[in-house]
Short mmCIF file of C-alpha atoms and ligand atoms in Angstrom, two decimals:
data_model
loop_
_atom_site.label_atom_id
_atom_site.label_comp_id
_atom_site.label_asym_id
_atom_site.label_seq_id
_atom_site.Cartn_x
_atom_site.Cartn_y
_atom_site.Cartn_z
CA MET A 1 35.65 63.13 280.48
CA LYS A 2 35.49 66.67 281.84
CA THR A 3 37.59 69.30 282.02
CA PRO A 4 38.13 71.13 285.72
CA ILE A 5 37.16 73.85 287.25
CA PRO A 6 39.22 75.36 289.83
CA THR A 7 37.40 74.71 292.84
CA PRO A 8 35.32 77.57 294.14
CA ILE A 9 37.11 80.34 297.05
CA ILE A 10 35.19 78.49 300.04
CA VAL A 11 33.16 82.18 301.79
CA SER A 12 32.74 81.09 305.48
CA PRO A 13 29.56 80.41 306.02
CA ILE A 14 29.95 82.30 309.72
CA PHE A 15 28.60 84.88 308.24
CA PRO A 16 25.44 84.32 306.31
CA GLY A 17 23.35 85.60 305.10
CA LYS A 18 23.19 90.20 304.94
CA TRP A 19 26.16 90.76 305.71
CA PRO A 20 27.90 92.41 303.10
CA ARG A 21 30.50 90.02 301.83
CA LYS A 22 33.56 92.87 302.32
CA THR A 23 32.44 93.08 305.33
CA ALA A 24 32.18 89.06 305.96
CA GLN A 25 35.64 88.63 304.36
CA LEU A 26 37.17 91.81 306.73
CA LEU A 27 36.56 90.08 309.52
CA VAL A 28 37.72 86.43 309.10
CA SER A 29 40.90 87.86 307.39
CA ALA A 30 40.97 89.63 311.41
CA MET A 31 40.47 86.55 312.97
CA SER A 32 42.46 84.45 311.27
CA LEU A 33 45.53 86.78 311.78
CA VAL A 34 44.94 86.58 315.17
CA VAL A 35 44.43 82.64 315.96
CA PHE A 36 47.76 82.24 312.97
CA LEU A 37 49.51 84.41 316.04
CA PHE A 38 48.67 83.48 318.44
CA LEU A 39 49.75 79.37 317.12
CA ASP A 40 52.98 81.55 315.98
CA PHE A 41 53.36 82.28 319.26
CA LEU A 42 52.39 79.29 320.46
CA ASP A 43 54.98 76.57 318.45
CA ILE A 44 57.70 79.39 320.48
CA VAL A 45 56.76 77.98 323.26
CA LEU A 46 56.02 74.64 322.48
CA CYS A 47 59.79 75.00 321.11
CA VAL A 48 61.23 76.30 324.22
CA ILE A 49 59.48 73.58 326.54
CA TYR A 50 60.53 70.65 323.93
CA ARG A 51 64.15 71.36 323.72
CA PHE A 52 64.13 71.33 327.84
CA VAL A 53 62.15 67.93 327.99
CA ASP A 54 64.44 66.45 325.32
CA GLN A 55 67.50 67.37 327.22
CA PHE A 56 66.08 65.89 329.84
CA THR A 57 64.64 62.51 327.99
CA GLU A 58 67.29 63.02 326.15
CA GLY A 59 69.91 63.64 327.09
CA ASN A 60 69.79 66.07 323.92
CA THR A 61 72.20 69.34 323.60
CA THR A 62 71.04 70.76 320.27
CA PRO A 63 66.78 70.94 319.71
CA SER A 64 66.07 68.78 317.38
CA CYS A 65 63.61 71.47 315.73
CA TYR A 66 64.72 73.70 312.33
CA CYS A 67 63.85 76.44 314.45
CA HIS A 68 66.91 78.28 313.71
CA ARG A 69 68.67 76.14 311.08
CA ASN A 70 70.13 77.16 308.03
CA ARG A 71 69.82 75.59 305.35
CA GLU A 72 73.12 77.04 302.77
CA GLU A 73 75.20 75.96 306.13
CA GLU A 74 74.26 72.89 306.76
CA ARG A 75 74.37 71.63 303.08
CA ARG A 76 78.09 73.03 303.67
CA ARG A 77 79.11 71.01 306.37
CA THR A 78 76.20 67.92 305.97
CA ASN A 79 76.83 65.56 302.44
CA TYR A 80 73.25 64.80 303.26
CA ASP A 81 71.63 67.25 301.01
CA ARG A 82 73.88 67.07 297.58
CA GLU A 83 71.57 67.66 295.42
CA GLY A 84 69.09 70.04 297.03
CA GLU A 85 66.33 67.47 298.56
CA VAL A 86 66.01 68.75 301.69
CA SER A 87 62.76 71.19 300.97
CA GLU A 88 63.25 75.23 302.27
CA THR A 89 59.94 74.77 303.55
CA LEU A 90 61.14 73.31 306.35
CA TYR A 91 63.79 75.51 308.07
CA GLY A 92 62.81 78.76 309.36
CA ILE A 93 62.57 81.05 306.08
CA GLY A 94 60.57 79.10 304.17
CA ARG A 95 57.71 78.64 307.07
CA ARG A 96 58.28 82.66 308.05
CA ASN A 97 56.82 83.22 311.71
CA VAL A 98 56.43 86.56 313.24
CA PHE A 99 57.91 85.42 317.12
CA ARG A 100 61.42 83.29 316.07
CA GLU A 101 62.46 86.43 313.54
CA MET A 102 61.89 88.53 316.88
CA GLY A 103 64.41 86.43 318.32
CA PHE A 104 62.18 85.47 321.17
CA SER A 105 62.81 81.11 321.27
CA ARG A 106 66.91 81.87 320.73
CA LYS A 107 66.85 83.90 324.05
CA TRP A 108 64.74 82.16 325.54
CA ASN A 109 66.22 78.64 324.97
CA GLY A 110 70.26 80.00 324.94
CA LEU A 111 70.96 79.44 322.59
CA LYS A 112 73.86 80.99 321.39
CA GLU A 113 74.29 82.41 317.24
CA ASN A 114 74.10 80.18 314.60
CA GLY A 115 73.41 77.02 317.26
CA GLY A 116 70.60 74.36 317.26
CA GLY A 117 71.16 71.85 314.23
CA GLY A 118 72.33 68.08 314.16
CA GLY A 119 71.11 66.02 317.96
CA MET A 120 68.72 63.27 314.80
CA LEU A 121 71.32 60.44 315.03
CA ARG A 122 69.46 58.55 317.49
CA ARG A 123 68.94 55.16 317.39
CA ARG A 124 66.58 54.73 319.91
CA ASN A 125 62.54 55.67 319.96
CA ARG A 126 61.60 58.87 320.61
CA TRP A 127 59.77 59.80 324.29
CA SER A 128 56.99 61.54 322.25
CA ASP A 129 56.20 58.20 320.36
CA CYS A 130 54.29 54.91 320.36
CA GLY A 131 56.61 52.33 322.04
CA CYS A 132 54.36 49.88 321.58
CA GLU A 133 55.65 46.70 319.54
CA SER A 134 53.29 46.90 316.83
CA CYS A 135 55.75 50.73 315.93
CA VAL A 136 58.32 49.69 317.19
CA SER A 137 58.53 45.77 316.12
CA TRP A 138 60.88 46.83 312.99
CA MET A 139 63.71 47.72 315.27
CA SER A 140 63.89 44.61 317.43
CA SER A 141 67.92 43.14 315.71
CA ASN A 142 69.77 47.04 315.45
CA GLY A 143 72.47 47.27 313.38
CA ASP A 144 71.46 49.63 310.35
CA TYR A 145 67.52 50.04 309.47
CA MET A 146 68.28 51.70 305.94
CA ARG A 147 69.23 48.47 305.30
CA ARG A 148 65.95 47.20 307.24
CA LEU A 149 63.73 46.54 303.72
CA LEU A 150 59.05 48.32 303.78
CA HIS A 151 56.88 46.31 304.54
CA VAL A 152 55.34 44.54 301.10
CA VAL A 153 52.33 42.55 300.82
CA VAL A 154 53.13 40.93 296.97
CA LYS A 155 48.98 38.78 295.27
CA GLU A 156 50.12 36.31 292.59
CA SER A 157 47.99 33.55 292.29
CA SER A 158 48.66 30.48 294.04
CA THR A 159 48.47 28.70 289.40
CA ALA A 160 50.31 31.47 287.79
CA THR A 161 54.05 30.35 287.04
CA PHE A 162 56.59 33.08 287.24
CA GLY A 163 59.72 33.51 286.66
CA ASP A 164 61.52 35.79 283.21
CA ASP A 165 58.91 38.26 281.88
CA CYS A 166 59.87 37.82 278.71
CA ARG A 167 58.98 33.86 277.57
CA GLY A 168 56.10 32.16 277.40
CA ASP A 169 52.97 33.45 275.51
CA LYS A 170 51.63 36.05 277.72
CA PRO A 171 53.46 37.92 279.45
CA MET A 172 52.61 37.91 283.28
CA GLU A 173 52.17 41.53 284.10
CA ASN A 174 53.35 43.53 287.73
CA VAL A 175 50.94 46.30 288.59
CA ILE A 176 53.11 48.49 292.19
CA PHE A 177 51.25 50.16 294.56
CA LEU A 178 51.91 53.39 296.64
CA HIS A 179 49.82 55.11 299.14
CA GLY A 180 49.32 58.36 300.40
CA PHE A 181 50.21 60.53 303.32
CA ILE A 182 49.45 58.96 306.67
CA SER A 183 48.03 56.33 304.81
CA SER A 184 49.76 52.58 304.31
CA SER A 185 49.08 49.49 301.89
CA ALA A 186 45.37 48.59 303.35
CA PHE A 187 44.87 51.65 301.91
CA TRP A 188 44.87 48.71 298.39
CA THR A 189 44.78 46.23 300.39
CA GLU A 190 40.90 45.98 301.49
CA THR A 191 40.27 48.24 298.19
CA VAL A 192 40.77 46.69 295.02
CA PHE A 193 42.93 44.00 295.90
CA PRO A 194 39.26 42.01 296.85
CA ASN A 195 37.24 43.58 293.64
CA LEU A 196 39.26 42.39 291.42
CA SER A 197 38.55 40.47 288.55
CA GLU A 198 39.17 36.28 287.91
CA PRO A 199 41.63 37.08 284.74
CA THR A 200 43.65 40.05 286.35
CA LYS A 201 43.78 38.52 288.97
CA ARG A 202 45.25 34.99 286.92
CA ASN A 203 47.03 37.15 284.75
CA TYR A 204 49.25 40.05 287.22
CA ARG A 205 51.08 40.59 289.77
CA PHE A 206 50.10 42.61 292.33
CA PHE A 207 52.80 44.22 294.85
CA THR A 208 51.43 47.55 297.44
CA VAL A 209 54.32 48.26 300.90
CA ASP A 210 53.73 50.74 304.04
CA LEU A 211 56.11 53.81 302.60
CA LEU A 212 59.64 54.21 304.79
CA GLY A 213 58.02 56.34 307.21
CA PHE A 214 55.04 54.38 308.35
CA GLY A 215 52.60 51.48 308.72
CA ARG A 216 55.31 48.77 308.97
CA SER A 217 57.56 50.48 307.58
CA PRO A 218 61.03 51.27 309.36
CA LYS A 219 61.22 55.55 311.07
CA PRO A 220 64.62 55.87 311.68
CA ARG A 221 65.49 58.56 313.18
CA ASP A 222 68.47 59.29 311.53
CA CYS A 223 67.29 59.53 307.54
CA LEU A 224 65.25 63.06 306.38
CA TYR A 225 62.30 60.85 304.26
CA THR A 226 63.72 62.38 301.60
CA LEU A 227 62.66 61.44 297.82
CA ARG A 228 65.30 60.24 297.55
CA ASP A 229 65.43 58.32 300.31
CA HIS A 230 62.04 56.66 299.78
CA LEU A 231 63.50 55.67 296.13
CA GLU A 232 64.90 53.50 298.18
CA MET A 233 63.33 51.93 300.10
CA ILE A 234 61.37 51.33 297.56
CA GLU A 235 64.23 49.35 294.97
CA LYS A 236 65.67 47.79 297.55
CA SER A 237 62.23 46.16 298.62
CA VAL A 238 60.54 45.23 295.64
CA ILE A 239 62.06 46.02 292.33
CA HIS A 240 65.61 44.57 292.72
CA PRO A 241 63.39 41.44 295.13
CA PHE A 242 61.49 40.40 292.91
CA GLN A 243 63.33 40.90 289.77
CA LEU A 244 60.37 43.86 287.71
CA GLY A 245 61.39 43.46 284.26
CA SER A 246 58.38 46.06 283.50
CA PHE A 247 55.98 47.28 285.80
CA HIS A 248 52.18 49.00 286.11
CA LEU A 249 51.96 52.02 289.02
CA VAL A 250 48.85 53.16 290.68
CA ALA A 251 49.51 56.12 293.20
CA HIS A 252 47.23 57.46 295.31
CA SER A 253 47.86 62.15 296.46
CA MET A 254 51.33 61.98 297.69
CA GLY A 255 52.60 58.72 295.85
CA CYS A 256 51.68 60.10 293.34
CA VAL A 257 54.64 62.36 293.64
CA ILE A 258 56.52 59.04 294.64
CA ALA A 259 55.20 56.95 291.73
CA LEU A 260 56.59 60.08 289.27
CA ALA A 261 59.95 59.83 290.40
CA LEU A 262 59.76 56.00 289.34
CA ALA A 263 58.07 56.27 287.07
CA ALA A 264 60.91 58.89 285.24
CA LYS A 265 63.92 56.55 286.48
CA TYR A 266 62.08 53.39 284.58
CA SER A 267 60.78 55.00 281.77
CA LYS A 268 60.97 51.95 279.99
CA SER A 269 60.16 49.61 282.63
CA VAL A 270 56.09 51.52 282.86
CA LYS A 271 53.47 50.37 281.43
CA SER A 272 51.12 52.75 282.03
CA ILE A 273 50.62 55.20 286.09
CA THR A 274 47.59 55.99 287.73
CA LEU A 275 47.17 59.35 289.26
CA ILE A 276 45.00 59.62 291.82
CA ALA A 277 44.80 63.16 292.96
CA PRO A 278 48.54 64.91 292.02
CA PRO A 279 49.87 66.76 293.32
CA TYR A 280 50.64 68.73 290.77
CA PHE A 281 51.28 72.99 290.52
CA PRO A 282 53.17 74.01 287.45
CA SER A 283 55.28 77.38 289.49
CA PRO A 284 59.27 78.34 288.31
CA GLU A 285 61.19 76.24 290.39
CA ASN A 286 62.86 77.94 292.48
CA ASP A 287 59.38 79.42 293.80
CA ALA A 288 57.53 75.45 293.50
CA SER A 289 57.70 74.60 297.37
CA LEU A 290 56.41 77.58 298.75
CA THR A 291 53.47 76.86 296.31
CA ALA A 292 52.60 73.63 297.27
CA LEU A 293 52.74 74.37 300.99
CA ARG A 294 50.85 77.22 300.60
CA ARG A 295 47.83 75.75 297.85
CA LEU A 296 48.06 72.74 299.83
CA ALA A 297 47.93 73.92 303.56
CA ASP A 298 47.57 77.85 302.74
CA ARG A 299 47.50 79.95 306.32
CA LYS A 300 43.57 79.98 306.31
CA LEU A 301 40.52 79.13 309.20
CA TRP A 302 38.64 77.16 306.56
CA PRO A 303 38.15 74.95 305.12
CA PRO A 304 38.92 72.83 308.66
CA LEU A 305 40.62 70.01 306.85
CA LEU A 306 42.83 73.40 305.42
CA PHE A 307 43.35 75.11 308.71
CA GLY A 308 43.78 71.55 310.19
CA SER A 309 47.08 70.86 307.34
CA ALA A 310 48.11 74.33 307.63
CA VAL A 311 48.76 73.79 311.52
CA MET A 312 50.59 69.60 310.27
CA SER A 313 52.69 72.31 308.17
CA TRP A 314 53.34 74.59 309.53
CA TYR A 315 54.10 74.35 312.76
CA GLU A 316 56.55 72.13 314.14
CA HIS A 317 55.88 71.94 317.60
CA LEU A 318 52.55 71.61 318.11
CA GLY A 319 52.31 69.17 314.48
CA ARG A 320 54.42 67.65 317.13
CA CYS A 321 52.14 68.05 320.23
CA VAL A 322 48.88 66.25 318.08
CA CYS A 323 51.55 63.13 316.70
CA PHE A 324 51.93 62.61 320.87
CA LEU A 325 48.04 63.21 322.02
CA VAL A 326 47.48 60.59 319.21
CA CYS A 327 49.91 59.03 317.47
CA ARG A 328 51.49 57.67 320.52
CA ASN A 329 48.20 56.42 322.17
CA HIS A 330 46.36 55.11 319.71
CA ARG A 331 45.35 52.13 321.70
CA THR A 332 43.46 53.83 324.36
CA TRP A 333 42.81 56.26 321.16
CA GLU A 334 41.08 52.75 319.92
CA TRP A 335 39.56 51.63 322.73
CA ILE A 336 37.84 54.36 323.28
CA LEU A 337 36.62 54.52 319.89
CA LYS A 338 35.72 51.14 320.27
CA LEU A 339 34.12 51.60 322.91
CA LEU A 340 31.98 54.59 321.68
CA THR A 341 30.59 53.46 318.17
CA ARG A 342 30.42 50.02 320.03
CA ARG A 343 32.69 47.87 317.20
CA ARG A 344 34.98 45.54 317.55
CA ASP A 345 37.00 45.91 314.48
CA LEU A 346 37.59 50.31 313.11
CA HIS A 347 37.18 50.65 309.98
CA PHE A 348 41.67 50.89 308.53
CA THR A 349 41.74 54.23 307.84
CA VAL A 350 41.61 54.78 311.60
CA ILE A 351 44.29 51.95 312.27
CA ASN A 352 46.32 53.05 310.13
CA MET A 353 46.37 56.86 310.14
CA THR A 354 48.69 57.03 313.76
CA ARG A 355 51.48 54.68 312.55
CA HIS A 356 54.45 57.19 311.93
CA THR A 357 56.02 59.22 313.94
CA HIS A 358 55.91 62.75 313.88
CA HIS A 359 59.51 62.95 313.32
CA SER A 360 58.44 60.37 309.65
CA ALA A 361 55.79 62.08 308.49
CA TRP A 362 56.61 66.17 309.45
CA HIS A 363 60.23 65.25 307.21
CA THR A 364 58.55 63.11 304.16
CA MET A 365 55.29 66.12 303.74
CA HIS A 366 57.85 68.83 303.46
CA ASN A 367 60.04 67.00 301.86
CA VAL A 368 58.04 64.46 299.37
CA ILE A 369 55.29 67.39 298.47
CA CYS A 370 56.82 70.42 298.93
CA GLY A 371 60.63 69.43 297.83
CA GLY A 372 59.64 67.50 294.92
CA ALA A 373 57.07 69.22 293.74
CA LYS A 374 59.89 71.47 291.89
CA LEU A 375 60.56 68.26 290.47
CA MET A 376 57.28 67.22 289.10
CA ASP A 377 58.02 68.62 285.75
CA LYS A 378 61.04 67.51 285.14
CA TYR A 379 59.15 63.69 285.47
CA LEU A 380 56.34 64.22 283.67
CA GLU A 381 58.93 65.31 280.82
CA ALA A 382 60.42 62.36 281.40
CA LEU A 383 57.75 60.60 281.19
CA GLU A 384 56.23 62.42 277.93
CA ASP A 385 59.63 61.61 275.98
CA SER A 386 59.62 57.97 276.60
CA LYS A 387 55.68 57.44 275.59
CA VAL A 388 54.43 55.83 278.53
CA ASN A 389 50.30 56.16 279.23
CA ILE A 390 50.12 58.51 281.69
CA HIS A 391 45.61 58.59 283.75
CA VAL A 392 45.10 61.21 286.09
CA ILE A 393 41.74 59.84 287.95
CA GLN A 394 40.35 62.62 290.62
CA GLY A 395 36.95 63.41 292.29
CA SER A 396 35.03 66.63 292.41
CA GLN A 397 34.68 67.09 295.89
CA ASP A 398 38.62 67.05 296.08
CA GLN A 399 39.30 69.60 299.46
CA VAL A 400 42.76 67.83 300.38
CA VAL A 401 44.37 68.00 296.68
CA PRO A 402 43.32 71.29 294.32
CA LEU A 403 40.93 70.52 291.58
CA GLU A 404 42.71 72.46 289.53
CA CYS A 405 45.79 70.28 289.42
CA SER A 406 44.59 67.44 287.42
CA ASN A 407 44.09 70.09 284.70
CA ASN A 408 47.73 71.05 285.01
CA ILE A 409 49.23 67.81 284.74
CA LYS A 410 46.48 67.51 281.42
CA MET A 411 48.27 71.06 280.46
CA LYS A 412 51.63 69.95 280.64
CA VAL A 413 51.18 66.34 279.60
CA PRO A 414 48.54 67.16 276.36
CA ASP A 415 48.56 62.42 276.25
CA ALA A 416 47.92 62.35 279.48
CA GLU A 417 43.70 61.10 279.97
CA VAL A 418 41.90 62.50 282.90
CA SER A 419 38.40 61.50 284.27
CA ILE A 420 36.74 63.41 287.37
CA VAL A 421 34.15 61.60 288.80
CA GLU A 422 31.34 63.84 290.00
CA ASN A 423 30.23 63.76 293.84
CA ALA A 424 33.69 61.85 294.95
CA ASP A 425 36.12 63.10 298.06
CA HIS A 426 39.70 63.37 297.72
CA THR A 427 39.53 59.55 299.16
CA ASN A 428 36.08 58.59 298.61
CA VAL A 429 37.82 58.42 295.12
CA ILE A 430 38.55 54.69 295.67
CA LEU A 431 36.89 54.09 299.17
CA HIS A 432 33.04 52.83 298.65
CA ARG A 433 33.61 52.79 294.90
CA GLU A 434 36.18 50.06 295.02
CA LYS A 435 34.42 47.55 292.41
CA ASP A 436 34.21 51.25 289.48
CA PHE A 437 37.33 52.38 290.42
CA THR A 438 38.66 49.14 290.41
CA GLN A 439 37.83 48.03 286.77
CA ASP A 440 38.19 51.55 285.96
CA LEU A 441 42.33 50.24 286.74
CA GLU A 442 42.24 46.41 284.84
CA GLN A 443 40.55 49.03 281.76
CA ILE A 444 44.19 50.77 281.87
CA TRP A 445 45.70 47.96 282.82
CA ALA A 446 44.45 46.61 279.15
CA SER A 447 44.27 49.15 277.03
CA THR A 448 48.56 50.11 277.65
CA ALA A 449 49.80 45.86 277.23
CA ASP A 450 47.14 46.76 273.43
CA SER A 451 49.18 49.52 273.12
CA ARG A 452 52.86 49.77 274.63
CA ARG A 453 52.79 45.81 273.03
CA GLY A 454 55.98 43.96 271.65
CA GLU A 455 57.98 46.81 273.68
CA GLN A 456 58.46 44.92 277.44
CA CYS A 457 61.01 43.41 277.00
CA PHE A 458 63.32 46.55 276.69
CA GLY A 459 63.04 48.16 279.53
CA GLN A 460 64.87 45.42 281.65
CA GLY A 461 68.29 45.24 283.49
CA GLN A 462 68.36 49.05 284.40
CA PRO A 463 69.65 49.99 286.84
C1 LIG B 501 35.05 45.30 296.91
O1 LIG B 501 35.23 45.89 297.66
C2 LIG B 501 34.74 45.79 299.25
C3 LIG B 501 35.96 46.95 300.22
O2 LIG B 501 37.04 45.93 300.41
C4 LIG B 501 34.24 44.54 299.33
O3 LIG B 501 33.27 45.67 301.06
C5 LIG B 501 33.10 44.53 298.48
O4 LIG B 501 31.98 43.69 298.94
C6 LIG B 501 34.18 43.71 296.80
N1 LIG B 501 33.33 43.35 296.16
C7 LIG B 501 33.45 42.40 295.64
C8 LIG B 501 32.30 42.30 294.62
O5 LIG B 501 34.23 42.52 295.93
C1 LIG B 502 46.50 48.76 308.47
O1 LIG B 502 44.94 48.21 308.89
C2 LIG B 502 44.86 47.19 308.40
C3 LIG B 502 42.94 46.97 308.11
O2 LIG B 502 41.93 47.21 309.73
C4 LIG B 502 45.24 46.15 309.43
O3 LIG B 502 45.14 44.62 308.68
C5 LIG B 502 46.87 46.41 310.19
O4 LIG B 502 47.83 45.98 310.32
C6 LIG B 502 47.15 47.75 309.39
N1 LIG B 502 48.02 48.29 308.86
C7 LIG B 502 49.02 48.89 310.31
C8 LIG B 502 49.87 49.60 310.32
O5 LIG B 502 48.81 48.82 311.65
#
């Protein structure tokens, strides 16, 4: 085990060698100022365009964007945000835009003061979202789709007998896997599941889901994809129907926030929790959401991945354009990619990356990753109190979640086991080393079974 060191500041390679460092940095910041000022402007223009197109195609009179909505006012009016689950980073105050503050979009949109808000309770597929069969299959029966369940994949040995976990010599163990942002259950079924050893397959039952708004799971438009929504769907789709009295949790990236929330709620039932690249930034509660947004998607030009995250998380309308181009037209892109790579099957990460709507991804990014940030301390404390085994695994080259996050967990919960995998990045910590990774997991589950033996029946029957 190695103590992680904070990632060094990456200096732009655009200005190599001879440039004095100071000048280069000054130039980079000037350039980034200009670029982001332009993007601010572009987002406002798009706000106006979308408003007109939405009105034309859907008859919406109120814009669905957050440009001119007021969190406090909405909290008073609706009951949805009663516990502050909706992240302030969704609203204009959190994501500042010079032009919006100057009132440009309000003027051009012809909005009155305090206009906007609402308008989300539409049940149809959006014009800017894909309407292909696999994307809208969850919609086929009308009715209340929050009642619909997540797409669940269960892997269990055909020879095993199930029933009450607590009778018999050797209780069956359960493992729940949660994927990260814009991914799906395939992230586990294509990597860990084929590499499980025979004894593990016999003694464990594995569950993984497509999270709400991703993959084949429902992507309702009248949902704000808060941490609570995600939890409820996992409870309704996995924990309750399969009557899981105890389970291990494994989660990647954003899935870690959901896994921690789940583990804190079911702290007596959780046997171990393995977090792969968890985004955890300790900060005062009132500042946590914005800190998470800044640390994961800072408005910087370099590295390109950070620039991409910044555009997608800070600019609602630009993000919607990207989703419109990529997700709505995923079949065309897949056709082109197959043609170019001359392959019949594309890698599952490419296919699974486009199976979401802008509404589902945008809200999950803000309400789970940023909104959940302020709750992480509470969850970790709850787990520490219940002596749940926490394991953290992260690649030393992770460019999405800073390496310091693993260290932060160790500082918060000294008993947590942290392993840093050399030369692995955010996804390669699992992909391309599936066998090693799966063995690590098996070891974690086995060691937990020993240390908590005899306790496994206490956690049953929680709500
Ligand atoms: C482990 O999983 C990978 C990816 O699915 C697969 O290519 C590899 O063959 C598997 N290894 C074993 C030993 O099954
Ligand atoms: C994700 O990729 C896997 C493997 O290609 C595929 O089986 C699965 O259907 C994909 N999920 C979605 C929602 O397209």
